[in-house]
Structure formats: structure tokens, C-alpha cells
Tab-separated table of C-alpha atoms in Angstrom:
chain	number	residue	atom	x	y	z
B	1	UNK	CA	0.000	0.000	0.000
B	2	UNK	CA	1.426	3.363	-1.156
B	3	UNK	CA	0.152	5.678	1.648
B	4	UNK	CA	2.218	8.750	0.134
B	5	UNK	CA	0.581	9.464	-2.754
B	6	UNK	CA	-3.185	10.610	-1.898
B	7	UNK	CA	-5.044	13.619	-3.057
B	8	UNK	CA	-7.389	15.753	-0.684
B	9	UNK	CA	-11.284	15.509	-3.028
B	10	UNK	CA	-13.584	18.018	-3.399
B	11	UNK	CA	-15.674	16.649	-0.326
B	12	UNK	CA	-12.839	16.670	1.932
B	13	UNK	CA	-11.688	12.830	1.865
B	14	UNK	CA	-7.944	11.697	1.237
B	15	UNK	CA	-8.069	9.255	-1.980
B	16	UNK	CA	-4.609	6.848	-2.193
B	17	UNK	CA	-4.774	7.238	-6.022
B	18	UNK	CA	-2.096	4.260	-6.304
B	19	UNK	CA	-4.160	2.522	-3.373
B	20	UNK	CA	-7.703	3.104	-4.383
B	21	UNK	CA	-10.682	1.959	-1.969
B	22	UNK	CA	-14.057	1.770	-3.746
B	23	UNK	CA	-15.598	2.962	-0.401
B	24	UNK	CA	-13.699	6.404	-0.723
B	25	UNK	CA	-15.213	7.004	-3.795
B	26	UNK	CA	-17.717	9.779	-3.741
B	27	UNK	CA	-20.072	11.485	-6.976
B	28	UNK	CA	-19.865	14.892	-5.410
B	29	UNK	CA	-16.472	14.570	-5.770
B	30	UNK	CA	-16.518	12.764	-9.146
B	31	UNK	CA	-19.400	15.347	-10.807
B	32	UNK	CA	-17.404	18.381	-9.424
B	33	UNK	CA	-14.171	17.296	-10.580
B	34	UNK	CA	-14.897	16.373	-14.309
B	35	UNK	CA	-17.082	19.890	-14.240
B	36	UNK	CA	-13.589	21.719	-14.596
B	37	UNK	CA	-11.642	19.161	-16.247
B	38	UNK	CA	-11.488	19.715	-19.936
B	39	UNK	CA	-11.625	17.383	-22.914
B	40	UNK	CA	-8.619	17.477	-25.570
B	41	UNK	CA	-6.250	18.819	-22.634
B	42	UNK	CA	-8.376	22.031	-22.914
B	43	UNK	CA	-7.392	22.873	-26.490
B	44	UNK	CA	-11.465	23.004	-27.571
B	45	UNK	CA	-12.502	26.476	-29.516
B	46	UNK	CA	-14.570	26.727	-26.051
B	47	UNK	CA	-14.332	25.175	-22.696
B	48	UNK	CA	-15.885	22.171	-22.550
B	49	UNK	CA	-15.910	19.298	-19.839
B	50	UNK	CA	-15.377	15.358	-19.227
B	51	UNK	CA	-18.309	15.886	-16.827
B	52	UNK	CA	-20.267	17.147	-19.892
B	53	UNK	CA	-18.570	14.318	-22.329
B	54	UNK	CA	-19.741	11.830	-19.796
B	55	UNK	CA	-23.195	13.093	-19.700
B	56	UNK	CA	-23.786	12.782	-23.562
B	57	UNK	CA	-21.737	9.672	-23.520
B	58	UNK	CA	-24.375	8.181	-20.726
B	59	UNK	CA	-27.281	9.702	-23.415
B	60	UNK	CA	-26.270	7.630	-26.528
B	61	UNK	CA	-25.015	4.302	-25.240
B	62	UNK	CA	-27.636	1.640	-24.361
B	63	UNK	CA	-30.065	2.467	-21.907
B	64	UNK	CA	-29.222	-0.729	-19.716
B	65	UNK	CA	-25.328	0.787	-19.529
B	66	UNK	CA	-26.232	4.541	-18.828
B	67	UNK	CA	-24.654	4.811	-15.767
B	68	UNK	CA	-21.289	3.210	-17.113
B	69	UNK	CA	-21.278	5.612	-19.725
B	70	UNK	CA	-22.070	8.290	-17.286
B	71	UNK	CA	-19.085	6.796	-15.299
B	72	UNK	CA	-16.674	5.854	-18.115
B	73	UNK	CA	-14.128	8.284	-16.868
B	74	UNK	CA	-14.335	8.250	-13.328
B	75	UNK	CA	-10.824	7.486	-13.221
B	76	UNK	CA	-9.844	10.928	-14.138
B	77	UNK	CA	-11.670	12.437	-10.682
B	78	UNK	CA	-8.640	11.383	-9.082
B	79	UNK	CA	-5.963	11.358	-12.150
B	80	UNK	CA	-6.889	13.980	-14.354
B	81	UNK	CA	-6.552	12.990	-17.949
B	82	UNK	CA	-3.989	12.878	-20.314
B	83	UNK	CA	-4.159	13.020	-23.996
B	84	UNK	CA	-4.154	10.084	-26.059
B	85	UNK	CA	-1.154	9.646	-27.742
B	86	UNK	CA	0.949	10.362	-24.780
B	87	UNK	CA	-1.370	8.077	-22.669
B	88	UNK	CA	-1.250	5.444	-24.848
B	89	UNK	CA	2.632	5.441	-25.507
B	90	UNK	CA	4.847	2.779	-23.689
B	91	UNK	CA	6.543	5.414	-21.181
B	92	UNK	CA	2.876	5.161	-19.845
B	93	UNK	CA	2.330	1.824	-18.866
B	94	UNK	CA	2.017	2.592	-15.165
B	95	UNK	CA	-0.190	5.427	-15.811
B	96	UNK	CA	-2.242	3.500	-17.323
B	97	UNK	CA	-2.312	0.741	-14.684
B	98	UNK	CA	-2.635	3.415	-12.108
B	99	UNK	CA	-5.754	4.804	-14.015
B	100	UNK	CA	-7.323	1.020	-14.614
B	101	UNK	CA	-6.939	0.337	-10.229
B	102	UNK	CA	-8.472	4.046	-9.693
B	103	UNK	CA	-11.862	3.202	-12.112
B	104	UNK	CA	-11.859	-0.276	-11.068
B	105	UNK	CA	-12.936	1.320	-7.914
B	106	UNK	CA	-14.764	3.659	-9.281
B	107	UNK	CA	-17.095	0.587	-10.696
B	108	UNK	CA	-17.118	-1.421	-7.608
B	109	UNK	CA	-18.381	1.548	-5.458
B	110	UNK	CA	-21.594	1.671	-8.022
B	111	UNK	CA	-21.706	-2.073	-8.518
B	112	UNK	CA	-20.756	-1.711	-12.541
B	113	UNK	CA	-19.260	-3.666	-14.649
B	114	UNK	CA	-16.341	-3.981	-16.346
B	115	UNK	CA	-16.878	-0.824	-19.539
B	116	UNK	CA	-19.617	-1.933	-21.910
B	117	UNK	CA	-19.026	-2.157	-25.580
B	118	UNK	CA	-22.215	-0.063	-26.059
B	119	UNK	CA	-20.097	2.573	-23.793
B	120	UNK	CA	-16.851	2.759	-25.919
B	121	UNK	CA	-19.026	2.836	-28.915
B	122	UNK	CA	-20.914	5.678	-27.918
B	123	UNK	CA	-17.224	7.445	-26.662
B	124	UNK	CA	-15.969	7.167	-29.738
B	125	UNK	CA	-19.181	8.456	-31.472
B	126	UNK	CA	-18.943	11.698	-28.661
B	127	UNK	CA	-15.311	11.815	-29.957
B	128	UNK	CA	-15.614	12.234	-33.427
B	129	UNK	CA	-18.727	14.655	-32.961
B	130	UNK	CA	-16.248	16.346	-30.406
B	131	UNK	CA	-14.159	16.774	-32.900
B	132	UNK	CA	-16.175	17.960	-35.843
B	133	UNK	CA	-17.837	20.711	-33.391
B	134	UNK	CA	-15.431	21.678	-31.104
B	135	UNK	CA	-11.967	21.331	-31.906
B	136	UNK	CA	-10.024	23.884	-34.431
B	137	UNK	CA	-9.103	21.510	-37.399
B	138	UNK	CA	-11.620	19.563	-39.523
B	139	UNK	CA	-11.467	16.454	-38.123
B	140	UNK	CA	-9.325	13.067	-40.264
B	141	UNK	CA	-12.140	11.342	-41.169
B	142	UNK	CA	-10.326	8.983	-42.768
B	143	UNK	CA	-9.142	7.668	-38.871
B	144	UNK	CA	-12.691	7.142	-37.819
B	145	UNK	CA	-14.026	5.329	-40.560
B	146	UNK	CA	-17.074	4.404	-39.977
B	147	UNK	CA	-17.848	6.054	-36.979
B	148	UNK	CA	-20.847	8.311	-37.542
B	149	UNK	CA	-20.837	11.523	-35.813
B	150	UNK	CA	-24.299	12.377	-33.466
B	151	UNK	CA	-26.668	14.714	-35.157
B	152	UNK	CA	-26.826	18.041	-33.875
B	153	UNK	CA	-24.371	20.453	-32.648
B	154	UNK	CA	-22.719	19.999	-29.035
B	155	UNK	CA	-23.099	23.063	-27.119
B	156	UNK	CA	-20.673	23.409	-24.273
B	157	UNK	CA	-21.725	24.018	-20.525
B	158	UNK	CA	-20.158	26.238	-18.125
B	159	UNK	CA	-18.511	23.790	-15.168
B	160	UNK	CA	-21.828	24.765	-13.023
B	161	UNK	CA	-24.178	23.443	-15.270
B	162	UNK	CA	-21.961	20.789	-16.421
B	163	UNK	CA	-22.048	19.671	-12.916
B	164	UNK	CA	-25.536	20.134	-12.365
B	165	UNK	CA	-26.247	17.864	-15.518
B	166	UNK	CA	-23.938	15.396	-14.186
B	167	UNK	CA	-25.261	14.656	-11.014
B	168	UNK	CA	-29.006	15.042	-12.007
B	169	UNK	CA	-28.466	12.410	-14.370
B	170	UNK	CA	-26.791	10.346	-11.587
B	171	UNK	CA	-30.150	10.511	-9.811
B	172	UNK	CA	-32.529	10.271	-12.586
B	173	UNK	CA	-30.638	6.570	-13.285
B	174	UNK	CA	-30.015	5.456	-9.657
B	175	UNK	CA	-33.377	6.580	-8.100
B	176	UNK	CA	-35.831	6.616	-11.120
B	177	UNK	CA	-38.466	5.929	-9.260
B	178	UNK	CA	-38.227	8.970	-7.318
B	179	UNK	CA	-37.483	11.258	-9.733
B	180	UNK	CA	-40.723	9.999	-12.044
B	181	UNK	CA	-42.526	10.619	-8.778
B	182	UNK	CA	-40.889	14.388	-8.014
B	183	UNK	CA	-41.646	15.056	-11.823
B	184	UNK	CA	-45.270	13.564	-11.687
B	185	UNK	CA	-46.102	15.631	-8.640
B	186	UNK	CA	-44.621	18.784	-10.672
B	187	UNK	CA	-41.060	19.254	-9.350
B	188	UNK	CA	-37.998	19.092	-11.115
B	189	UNK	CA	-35.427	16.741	-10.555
């Protein structure tokens, strides 16, 4: 157990990010968190969030895997993100072990499994849309071949309503019954 490398959360709790516990896992921390990190290492025309990624993501994926794809990137809570090619380059490999422990929590504190295929297809859909709307270049199509961008235009959120979104979606898939109820009775969720 590596007790010197933790990180003080949002909420006040010490995380051991190369010792993660799923029971120190908390979606105040994980909603407020994304809500400032950016996608793209923050290189979008506008500022735009993971929080906000993960929202759509958990929109388009299969209903049954929502809350994976609302989750998909827990990890980063506690690691931040790093872009692709670096994170995907051999000097990484314990990155990328250290980010696999950190969601494996993440999963076990909401009882999820393992990332759905319905999830990573829907990421990379969110990517290339990401891409097409947001970024400064037209996208290389010719790398995401046959990926079909969303319709629509993506419309970034400021971190406030990014993690509003985030954690009323978090309720409207873990306690659906309540919210149907708060909305039937003419409340918002």
C-alpha cells in the first residue's frame, strides 16, 4: 500500500490514487471534478468538460449501460486525464495501470461492470462529434471510418451546469423511481 501518494477531493476525503478503496469514492467529488476538467487537454474552440462528455456519452449508449457511460471516466476524478497519444505510448504503462486500479474502484463503489461495448461505442461516437464541433481543425475522417458523428451540434456548458447535468443524471438513473414521482407531482429533478 502506497500511503504517500493521496489527493485531498472536493468533499474533503484523502483518496490513495495508487491505493484506491471503492468505499472512498464519492459522486460529489466525481461530478465536481470532471465539471472543470477539460476534454482534448483544454485545447477546444470553447471550454468544454469530461463531466459534460460523460453526460452525452451516458445519453447515446444503451439504456441498460447509462450509468457506465455516465461513469466511463471516473478514473480521471482522481488522475486527471492525459491526452491520447501520450497516454497510450509505452513510457505510460504505469499510468495506465494506475488509471485502470483508480476506475476499477470507481465501478465497484456503483456495482458496474467492467466498460460496456455499447459505452466505448458511444465514446468514440462523442469523440468524433467532439471533434467535428469543437476542436479547431476539420477532423481526419479517414481515422474514424465508420464512426458516424451524433446529429446536432454539441453546445458546451459552463462547469456549473456541467455539474448540475452530471449529477441530475446520476439521480434520474439510480433513483428513477423517485425522480418519475418528483416530476409527476410537478417538481424538477
Amino acid at each position: 500500500m502506497d500511503t504517500s501518494a493521496w489527493i485531498e477531493t472536493f468533499t474533503g476525503r484523502r483518496f490513495y490514487v495508487l491505493d484506491p478503496h471503492s468505499q472512498d469514492v464519492d459522486i460529489k467529488d466525481i461530478a465536481h471534478a470532471l465539471s472543470l476538467l477539460t476534454r482534448f487537454t483544454g485545447h477546444t474552440r470553447e471550454f468544454y468538460s469530461v463531466a459534460q462528455h460523460s453526460v452525452l456519452v451516458s445519453r447515446v449508449c444503451d439504456r441498460a449501460d447509462a450509468l457506465s457511460g455516465l461513469l466511463h471516466d471516473g478514473s480521471e476524478t482522481y488522475l486527471a486525464d492525459i491526452n491520447s497519444p501520450l497516454k497510450h505510448s509505452p513510457a505510460m504503462v504505469r499510468y495506465r495501470t494506475a488509471e485502470r486500479h483508480v476506475q476499477v474502484a470507481v465501478e465497484e463503489h456503483f456495482g458496474l461492470p467492467k466498460e460496456p461495448l455499447s459505452v466505448k461505442l458511444a465514446d468514440t461516437r462523442l469523440l468524433v462529434t467532439e471533434k467535428r464541433d469543437l476542436m479547431p481543425l476539420t477532423p481526419d475522417w479517414e481515422a474514424f471510418a465508420g464512426v458516424e458523428p451524433l446529429a446536432g451540434t454539441i453546445v458546451p456548458w459552463a462547469p456549473q451546469i456541467a455539474e448540475a447535468a452530471f449529477l441530475s443524471r446520476f439521480h434520474e438513473l439510480t433513483y428513477p423511481v423517485a425522480v418519475a414521482l418528483s416530476q409527476a407531482d410537478g417538481f424538477g429533478a
